[in-house]
PDB file of C-alpha atoms in Angstrom:
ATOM      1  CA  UNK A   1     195.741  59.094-105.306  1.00 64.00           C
ATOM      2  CA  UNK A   2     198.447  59.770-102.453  1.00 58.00           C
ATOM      3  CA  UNK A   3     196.160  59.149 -99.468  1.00 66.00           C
ATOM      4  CA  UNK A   4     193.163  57.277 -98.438  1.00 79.00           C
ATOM      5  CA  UNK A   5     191.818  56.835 -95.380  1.00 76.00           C
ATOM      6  CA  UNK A   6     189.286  54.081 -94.042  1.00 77.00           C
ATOM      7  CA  UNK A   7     186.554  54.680 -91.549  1.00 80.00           C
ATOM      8  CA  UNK A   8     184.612  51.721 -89.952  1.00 79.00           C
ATOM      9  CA  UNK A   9     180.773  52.255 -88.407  1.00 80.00           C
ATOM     10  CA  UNK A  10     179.510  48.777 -87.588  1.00 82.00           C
ATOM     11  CA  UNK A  11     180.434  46.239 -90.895  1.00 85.00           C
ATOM     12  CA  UNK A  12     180.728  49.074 -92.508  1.00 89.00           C
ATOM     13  CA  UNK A  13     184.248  50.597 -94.076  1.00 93.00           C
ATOM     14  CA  UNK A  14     184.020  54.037 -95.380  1.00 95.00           C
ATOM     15  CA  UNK A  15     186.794  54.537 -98.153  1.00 95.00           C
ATOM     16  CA  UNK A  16     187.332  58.486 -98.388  1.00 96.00           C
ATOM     17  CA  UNK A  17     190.222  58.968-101.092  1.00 96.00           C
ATOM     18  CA  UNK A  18     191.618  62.614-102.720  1.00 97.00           C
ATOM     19  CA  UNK A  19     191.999  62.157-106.219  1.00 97.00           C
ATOM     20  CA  UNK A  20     194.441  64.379-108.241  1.00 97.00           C
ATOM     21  CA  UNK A  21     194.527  66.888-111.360  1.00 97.00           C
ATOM     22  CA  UNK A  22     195.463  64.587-114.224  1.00 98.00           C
ATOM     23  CA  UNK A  23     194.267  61.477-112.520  1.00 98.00           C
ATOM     24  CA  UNK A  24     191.094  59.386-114.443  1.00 98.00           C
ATOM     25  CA  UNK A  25     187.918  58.878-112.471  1.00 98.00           C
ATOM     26  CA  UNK A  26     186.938  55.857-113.193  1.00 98.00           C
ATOM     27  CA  UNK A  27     190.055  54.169-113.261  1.00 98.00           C
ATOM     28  CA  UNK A  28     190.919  55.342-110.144  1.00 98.00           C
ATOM     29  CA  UNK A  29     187.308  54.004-108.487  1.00 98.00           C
ATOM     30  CA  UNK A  30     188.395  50.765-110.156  1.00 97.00           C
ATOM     31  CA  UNK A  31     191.876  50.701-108.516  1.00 97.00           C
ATOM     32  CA  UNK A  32     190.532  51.238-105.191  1.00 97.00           C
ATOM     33  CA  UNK A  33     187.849  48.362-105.472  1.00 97.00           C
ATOM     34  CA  UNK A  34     191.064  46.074-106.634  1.00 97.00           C
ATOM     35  CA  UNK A  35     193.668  47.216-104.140  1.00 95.00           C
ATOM     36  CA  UNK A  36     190.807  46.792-101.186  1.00 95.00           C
ATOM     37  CA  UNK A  37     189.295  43.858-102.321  1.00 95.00           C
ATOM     38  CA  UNK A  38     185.736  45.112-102.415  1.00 97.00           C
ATOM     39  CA  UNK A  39     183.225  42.570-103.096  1.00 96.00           C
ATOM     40  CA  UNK A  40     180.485  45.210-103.477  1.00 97.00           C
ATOM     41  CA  UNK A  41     180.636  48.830-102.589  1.00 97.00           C
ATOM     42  CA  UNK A  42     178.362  51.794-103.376  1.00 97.00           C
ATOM     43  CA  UNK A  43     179.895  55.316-104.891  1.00 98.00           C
ATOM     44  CA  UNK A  44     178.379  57.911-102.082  1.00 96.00           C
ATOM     45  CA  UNK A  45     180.006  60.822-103.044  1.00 96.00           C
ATOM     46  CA  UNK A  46     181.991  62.945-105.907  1.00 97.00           C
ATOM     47  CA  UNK A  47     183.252  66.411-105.384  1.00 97.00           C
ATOM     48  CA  UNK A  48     185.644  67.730-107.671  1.00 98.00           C
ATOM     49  CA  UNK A  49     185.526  68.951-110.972  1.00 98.00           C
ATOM     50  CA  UNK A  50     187.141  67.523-114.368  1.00 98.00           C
ATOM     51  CA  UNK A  51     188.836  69.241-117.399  1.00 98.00           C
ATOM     52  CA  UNK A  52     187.515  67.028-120.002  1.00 97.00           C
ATOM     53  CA  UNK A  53     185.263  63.321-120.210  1.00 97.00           C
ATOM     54  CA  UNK A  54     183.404  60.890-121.600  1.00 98.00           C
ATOM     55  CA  UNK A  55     179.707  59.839-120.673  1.00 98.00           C
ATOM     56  CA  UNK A  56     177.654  57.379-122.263  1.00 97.00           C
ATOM     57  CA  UNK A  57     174.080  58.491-122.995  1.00 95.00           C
ATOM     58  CA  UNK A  58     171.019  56.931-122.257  1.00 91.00           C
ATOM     59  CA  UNK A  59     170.989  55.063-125.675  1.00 90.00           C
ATOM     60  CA  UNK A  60     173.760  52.562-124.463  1.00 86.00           C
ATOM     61  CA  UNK A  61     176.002  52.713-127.053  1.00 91.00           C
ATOM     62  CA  UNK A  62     176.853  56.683-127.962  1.00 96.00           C
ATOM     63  CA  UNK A  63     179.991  58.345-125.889  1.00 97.00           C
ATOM     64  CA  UNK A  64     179.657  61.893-125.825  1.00 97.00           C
ATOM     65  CA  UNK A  65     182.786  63.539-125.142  1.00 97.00           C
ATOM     66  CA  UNK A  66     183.236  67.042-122.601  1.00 96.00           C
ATOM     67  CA  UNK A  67     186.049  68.970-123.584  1.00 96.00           C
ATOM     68  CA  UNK A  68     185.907  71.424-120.752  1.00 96.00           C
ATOM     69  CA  UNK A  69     186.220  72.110-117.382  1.00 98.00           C
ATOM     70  CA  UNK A  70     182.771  71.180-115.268  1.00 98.00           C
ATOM     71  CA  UNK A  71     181.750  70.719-111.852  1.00 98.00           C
ATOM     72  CA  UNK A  72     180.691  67.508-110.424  1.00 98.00           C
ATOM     73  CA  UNK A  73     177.569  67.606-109.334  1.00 97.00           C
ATOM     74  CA  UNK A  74     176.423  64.405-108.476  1.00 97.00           C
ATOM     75  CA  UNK A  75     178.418  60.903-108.653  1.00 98.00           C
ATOM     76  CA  UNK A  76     176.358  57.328-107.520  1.00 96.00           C
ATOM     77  CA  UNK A  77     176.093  54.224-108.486  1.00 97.00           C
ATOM     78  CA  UNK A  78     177.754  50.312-107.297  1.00 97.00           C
ATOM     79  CA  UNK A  79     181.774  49.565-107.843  1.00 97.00           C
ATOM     80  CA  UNK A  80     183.536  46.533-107.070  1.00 97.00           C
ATOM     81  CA  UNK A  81     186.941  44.778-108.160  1.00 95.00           C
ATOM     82  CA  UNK A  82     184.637  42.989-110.496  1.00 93.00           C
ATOM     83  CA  UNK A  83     183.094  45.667-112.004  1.00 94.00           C
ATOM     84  CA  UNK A  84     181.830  49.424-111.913  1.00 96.00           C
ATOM     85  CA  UNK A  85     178.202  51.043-112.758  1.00 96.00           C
ATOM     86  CA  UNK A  86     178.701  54.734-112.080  1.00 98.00           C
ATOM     87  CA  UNK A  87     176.477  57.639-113.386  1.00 98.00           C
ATOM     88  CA  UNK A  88     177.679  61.408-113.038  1.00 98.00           C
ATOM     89  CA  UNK A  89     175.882  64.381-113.683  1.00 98.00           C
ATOM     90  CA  UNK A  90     178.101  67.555-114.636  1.00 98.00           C
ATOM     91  CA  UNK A  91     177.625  71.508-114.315  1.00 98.00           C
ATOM     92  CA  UNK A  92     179.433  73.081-117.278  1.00 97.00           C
ATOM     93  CA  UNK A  93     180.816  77.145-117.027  1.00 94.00           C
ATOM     94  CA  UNK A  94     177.299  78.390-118.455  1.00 96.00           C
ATOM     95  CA  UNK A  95     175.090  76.277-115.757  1.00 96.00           C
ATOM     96  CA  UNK A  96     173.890  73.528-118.186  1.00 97.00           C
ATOM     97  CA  UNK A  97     173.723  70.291-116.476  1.00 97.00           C
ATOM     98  CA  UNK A  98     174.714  66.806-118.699  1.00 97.00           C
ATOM     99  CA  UNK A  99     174.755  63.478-117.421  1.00 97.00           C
ATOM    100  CA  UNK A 100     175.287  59.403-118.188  1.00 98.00           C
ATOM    101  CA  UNK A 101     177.286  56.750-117.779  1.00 97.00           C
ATOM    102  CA  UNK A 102     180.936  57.150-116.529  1.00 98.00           C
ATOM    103  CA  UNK A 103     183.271  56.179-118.767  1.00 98.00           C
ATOM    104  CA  UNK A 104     187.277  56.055-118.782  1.00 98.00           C
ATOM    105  CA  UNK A 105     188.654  59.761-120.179  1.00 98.00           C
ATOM    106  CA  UNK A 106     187.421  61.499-117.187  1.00 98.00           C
ATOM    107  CA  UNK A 107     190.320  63.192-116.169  1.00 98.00           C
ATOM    108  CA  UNK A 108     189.994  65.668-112.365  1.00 98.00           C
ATOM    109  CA  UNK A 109     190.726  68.873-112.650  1.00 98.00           C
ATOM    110  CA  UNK A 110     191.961  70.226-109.552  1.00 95.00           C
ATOM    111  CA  UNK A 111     190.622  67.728-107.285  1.00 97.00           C
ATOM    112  CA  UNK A 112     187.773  65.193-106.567  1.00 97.00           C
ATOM    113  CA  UNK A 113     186.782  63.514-102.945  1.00 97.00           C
ATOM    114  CA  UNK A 114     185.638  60.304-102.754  1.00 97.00           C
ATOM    115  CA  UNK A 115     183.647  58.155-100.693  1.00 96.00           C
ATOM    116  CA  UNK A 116     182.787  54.434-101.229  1.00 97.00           C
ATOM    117  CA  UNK A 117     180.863  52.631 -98.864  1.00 96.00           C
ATOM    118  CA  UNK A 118     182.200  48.614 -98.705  1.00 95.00           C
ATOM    119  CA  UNK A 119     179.035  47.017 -98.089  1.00 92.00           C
ATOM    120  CA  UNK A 120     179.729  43.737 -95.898  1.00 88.00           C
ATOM    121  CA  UNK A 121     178.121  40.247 -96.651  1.00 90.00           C
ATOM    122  CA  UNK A 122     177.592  41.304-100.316  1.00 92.00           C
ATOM    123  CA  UNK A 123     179.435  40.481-103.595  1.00 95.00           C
ATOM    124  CA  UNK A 124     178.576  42.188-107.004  1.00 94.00           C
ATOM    125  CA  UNK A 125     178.687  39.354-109.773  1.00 92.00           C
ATOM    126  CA  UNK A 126     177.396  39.625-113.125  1.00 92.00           C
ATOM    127  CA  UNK A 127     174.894  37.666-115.474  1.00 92.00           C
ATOM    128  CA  UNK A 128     173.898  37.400-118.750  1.00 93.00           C
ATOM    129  CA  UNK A 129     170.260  39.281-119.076  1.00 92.00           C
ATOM    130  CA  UNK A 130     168.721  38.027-122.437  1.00 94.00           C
ATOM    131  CA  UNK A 131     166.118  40.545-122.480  1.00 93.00           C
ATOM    132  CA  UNK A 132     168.350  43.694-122.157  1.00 87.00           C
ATOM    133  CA  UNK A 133     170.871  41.737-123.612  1.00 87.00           C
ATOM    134  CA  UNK A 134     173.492  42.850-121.576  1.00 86.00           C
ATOM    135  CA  UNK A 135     175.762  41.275-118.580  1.00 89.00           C
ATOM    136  CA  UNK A 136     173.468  42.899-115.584  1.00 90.00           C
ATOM    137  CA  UNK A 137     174.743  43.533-112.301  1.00 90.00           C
ATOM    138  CA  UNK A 138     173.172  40.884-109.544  1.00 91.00           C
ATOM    139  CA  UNK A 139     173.812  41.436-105.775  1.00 93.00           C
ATOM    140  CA  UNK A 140     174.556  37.933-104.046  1.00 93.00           C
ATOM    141  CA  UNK A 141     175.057  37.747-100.207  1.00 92.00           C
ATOM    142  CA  UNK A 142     178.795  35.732 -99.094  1.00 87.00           C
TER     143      UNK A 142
END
């Protein structure tokens, strides 16, 4: 990441950040939640592409690893310095389309712009869920 510019509409900040060939998705979303202090922002946009990853499939517990170059196609989900819940959907060379769960390992290509929205008056916090059995993400308003 060598530059990132912030745009304000209303509350609103607008984080719009180049990531670099070599440089790991996720981390990188994570490290800009940190380094801004974002209490709860949502992942707008992914452009890029990625010469290898890892997604996690619907099942929750299987990481399926990409060992070639694919286009981003779609990148949503919530981030904060607290924690990340990102999905990505990928266009390999022959047109397939996979998708999941981001996970750490996906490392850009040539290049991938980024926009996260920092939503104001919210923090993402996390609690225990006994029926998924899982730490869910819960919204809270600050």
């Amino acid at each position: 990441m060598k530059s990132q510019i912030l745009s304000v509409c209303g509350n609103t900040k607008y984080h719009c950040v180049r990531l670099h060939r070599g440089e790991d998705l996720l981390n990188s979303v994570q490290q800009i939640c940190k380094e801004n202090n974002i209490k709860a922002g949502l992942v707008l946009s992914g452009v890029g592409c990625i010469s290898k990853g890892k997604i996690r499939d619907a099942s929750g517990v299987t990481i399926r690893e990409i060992s070639e170059d694919c286009e981003i196609v779609s990148l949503n989900g919530t981030a904060s310095a607290k924690r990340c819940h990102i999905h990505i959907a990928l266009s390999k060379e022959d047109m397939s389309t996979i998708g999941g769960h981001l996970c750490t390992g996906c490392i850009i290509n040539t290049t991938c712009e980024l926009i996260i929205a920092e939503l104001p008056d919210l923090e993402i916090d996390t609690e225990d869920d006994p029926e998924t059995g899982y730490d869910e993400l819960i919204f809270k308003t600050i």
